[in-house]
Amino acid sequence: MRNQRVLIETVQQENVKCNENDLVTELAEVMTEARIYHSKLVNVKKEMTSLHERTTKLKKRALKLQQQKMKENLAKEQQREKEMEQERHLIAKPISKRTEQANAAKKSEQGASAAVSDKELPNKAI
């Protein structure tokens, strides 16, 4: 009987060792998985940082392009207004009645002096 007890105790101890060995193996597997997931997490963080930097650069570039486009549009609009103003100055303006009367008076004075000069010329020639 005593031999049986010793045998039973030995078998139980071996079972405990086997169970502990299984736990150690399982723990090693879990640690390996943890390392794998940790490296994946580090890679994801690096990629997120890279993407953040790239989006920040793109946003800055987009803002600069938008400002440049606005400046170009403003310059075009100012040029267009300048051209329209120049064109307005070139368009014939209707003459007011006072201007017409003044011009008519000048023409009649010029015509009268020209007529007088014409009359005098033949007299001088004779």
CSV table of C-alpha atoms in Angstrom, one decimal:
chain,number,residue,atom,x,y,z
A,1,MET,CA,0.0,0.0,0.0
A,2,ARG,CA,2.8,2.3,0.8
A,3,ASN,CA,4.3,1.7,-2.6
A,4,GLN,CA,1.0,2.6,-4.1
A,5,ARG,CA,0.8,5.9,-2.2
A,6,VAL,CA,4.3,6.8,-3.3
A,7,LEU,CA,3.5,5.9,-6.8
A,8,ILE,CA,0.3,7.9,-6.7
A,9,GLU,CA,2.2,10.9,-5.3
A,10,THR,CA,4.9,10.6,-7.9
A,11,VAL,CA,2.3,10.4,-10.7
A,12,GLN,CA,0.5,13.5,-9.2
A,13,GLN,CA,3.8,15.4,-9.1
A,14,GLU,CA,4.5,14.5,-12.7
A,15,ASN,CA,1.0,15.6,-13.7
A,16,VAL,CA,1.6,18.9,-12.0
A,17,LYS,CA,4.9,19.3,-13.8
A,18,CYS,CA,3.2,18.5,-17.1
A,19,ASN,CA,0.5,21.0,-16.3
A,20,GLU,CA,3.1,23.6,-15.4
A,21,ASN,CA,5.0,22.7,-18.6
A,22,ASP,CA,1.8,23.2,-20.6
A,23,LEU,CA,1.2,26.5,-18.9
A,24,VAL,CA,4.8,27.6,-19.6
A,25,THR,CA,4.3,26.7,-23.3
A,26,GLU,CA,1.0,28.5,-23.4
A,27,LEU,CA,2.5,31.5,-21.7
A,28,ALA,CA,5.4,31.5,-24.3
A,29,GLU,CA,2.8,31.4,-27.1
A,30,VAL,CA,0.9,34.3,-25.6
A,31,MET,CA,4.1,36.3,-25.2
A,32,THR,CA,5.0,35.6,-28.8
A,33,GLU,CA,1.6,36.8,-29.9
A,34,ALA,CA,2.0,39.9,-27.7
A,35,ARG,CA,5.3,40.7,-29.4
A,36,ILE,CA,3.7,40.3,-32.8
A,37,TYR,CA,0.8,42.6,-31.9
A,38,HIS,CA,3.1,45.1,-30.3
A,39,SER,CA,5.2,45.4,-33.5
A,40,LYS,CA,2.0,45.7,-35.5
A,41,LEU,CA,0.9,48.5,-33.2
A,42,VAL,CA,4.2,50.3,-33.5
A,43,ASN,CA,3.9,50.0,-37.3
A,44,VAL,CA,0.4,51.4,-37.2
A,45,LYS,CA,1.5,54.3,-35.0
A,46,LYS,CA,4.3,55.1,-37.4
A,47,GLU,CA,2.0,55.0,-40.4
A,48,MET,CA,-0.5,57.2,-38.6
A,49,THR,CA,2.2,59.7,-37.8
A,50,SER,CA,3.4,59.7,-41.4
A,51,LEU,CA,-0.2,60.1,-42.7
A,52,HIS,CA,-0.7,63.0,-40.3
A,53,GLU,CA,2.4,64.7,-41.5
A,54,ARG,CA,1.5,64.2,-45.1
A,55,THR,CA,-2.0,65.5,-44.6
A,56,THR,CA,-0.6,68.6,-42.8
A,57,LYS,CA,1.7,69.3,-45.7
A,58,LEU,CA,-1.1,68.8,-48.2
A,59,LYS,CA,-3.4,71.2,-46.3
A,60,LYS,CA,-0.6,73.8,-46.2
A,61,ARG,CA,0.0,73.3,-49.9
A,62,ALA,CA,-3.8,73.5,-50.7
A,63,LEU,CA,-4.0,76.7,-48.7
A,64,LYS,CA,-1.1,78.3,-50.5
A,65,LEU,CA,-2.6,77.2,-53.9
A,66,GLN,CA,-6.0,78.7,-52.9
A,67,GLN,CA,-4.4,82.0,-51.8
A,68,GLN,CA,-2.4,82.1,-55.1
A,69,LYS,CA,-5.5,81.4,-57.1
A,70,MET,CA,-7.4,84.1,-55.2
A,71,LYS,CA,-4.5,86.6,-56.0
A,72,GLU,CA,-4.6,85.6,-59.7
A,73,ASN,CA,-8.3,86.1,-59.8
A,74,LEU,CA,-8.1,89.4,-58.1
A,75,ALA,CA,-5.3,90.5,-60.5
A,76,LYS,CA,-7.5,89.4,-63.5
A,77,GLU,CA,-10.5,91.2,-62.1
A,78,GLN,CA,-8.5,94.4,-61.6
A,79,GLN,CA,-7.0,94.1,-65.1
A,80,ARG,CA,-10.5,93.6,-66.5
A,81,GLU,CA,-11.8,96.7,-64.6
A,82,LYS,CA,-8.8,98.7,-65.9
A,83,GLU,CA,-9.5,97.7,-69.5
A,84,MET,CA,-13.2,98.5,-69.1
A,85,GLU,CA,-12.3,101.9,-67.7
A,86,GLN,CA,-9.9,102.6,-70.6
A,87,GLU,CA,-12.6,101.4,-73.0
A,88,ARG,CA,-15.1,103.8,-71.3
A,89,HIS,CA,-12.8,106.7,-72.0
A,90,LEU,CA,-12.5,105.7,-75.6
A,91,ILE,CA,-16.2,105.5,-76.2
A,92,ALA,CA,-17.7,108.6,-77.9
A,93,LYS,CA,-19.6,110.7,-75.5
A,94,PRO,CA,-22.8,112.4,-76.5
A,95,ILE,CA,-22.3,116.2,-76.9
A,96,SER,CA,-24.4,118.3,-74.6
A,97,LYS,CA,-26.4,121.3,-76.0
A,98,ARG,CA,-24.0,123.8,-74.5
A,99,THR,CA,-21.1,122.1,-76.1
A,100,GLU,CA,-22.9,122.0,-79.5
A,101,GLN,CA,-23.7,125.7,-79.2
A,102,ALA,CA,-20.1,126.6,-78.3
A,103,ASN,CA,-18.8,124.5,-81.2
A,104,ALA,CA,-21.3,126.1,-83.6
A,105,ALA,CA,-20.3,129.5,-82.4
A,106,LYS,CA,-16.6,128.7,-83.0
A,107,LYS,CA,-17.3,127.4,-86.4
A,108,SER,CA,-19.4,130.4,-87.4
A,109,GLU,CA,-16.6,132.7,-86.2
A,110,GLN,CA,-14.0,130.7,-88.1
A,111,GLY,CA,-16.3,130.7,-91.2
A,112,ALA,CA,-16.9,134.4,-90.9
A,113,SER,CA,-13.2,135.2,-90.6
A,114,ALA,CA,-12.4,132.8,-93.4
A,115,ALA,CA,-15.0,134.5,-95.5
A,116,VAL,CA,-13.6,137.9,-94.7
A,117,SER,CA,-10.1,136.7,-95.5
A,118,ASP,CA,-11.4,135.4,-98.8
A,119,LYS,CA,-12.9,138.7,-99.7
A,120,GLU,CA,-9.8,140.6,-98.8
A,121,LEU,CA,-7.6,138.3,-100.8
A,122,PRO,CA,-9.1,139.2,-104.1
A,123,ASN,CA,-9.0,142.9,-103.3
A,124,LYS,CA,-5.4,142.7,-102.5
A,125,ALA,CA,-4.7,140.7,-105.6
A,126,ILE,CA,-6.4,143.4,-107.7
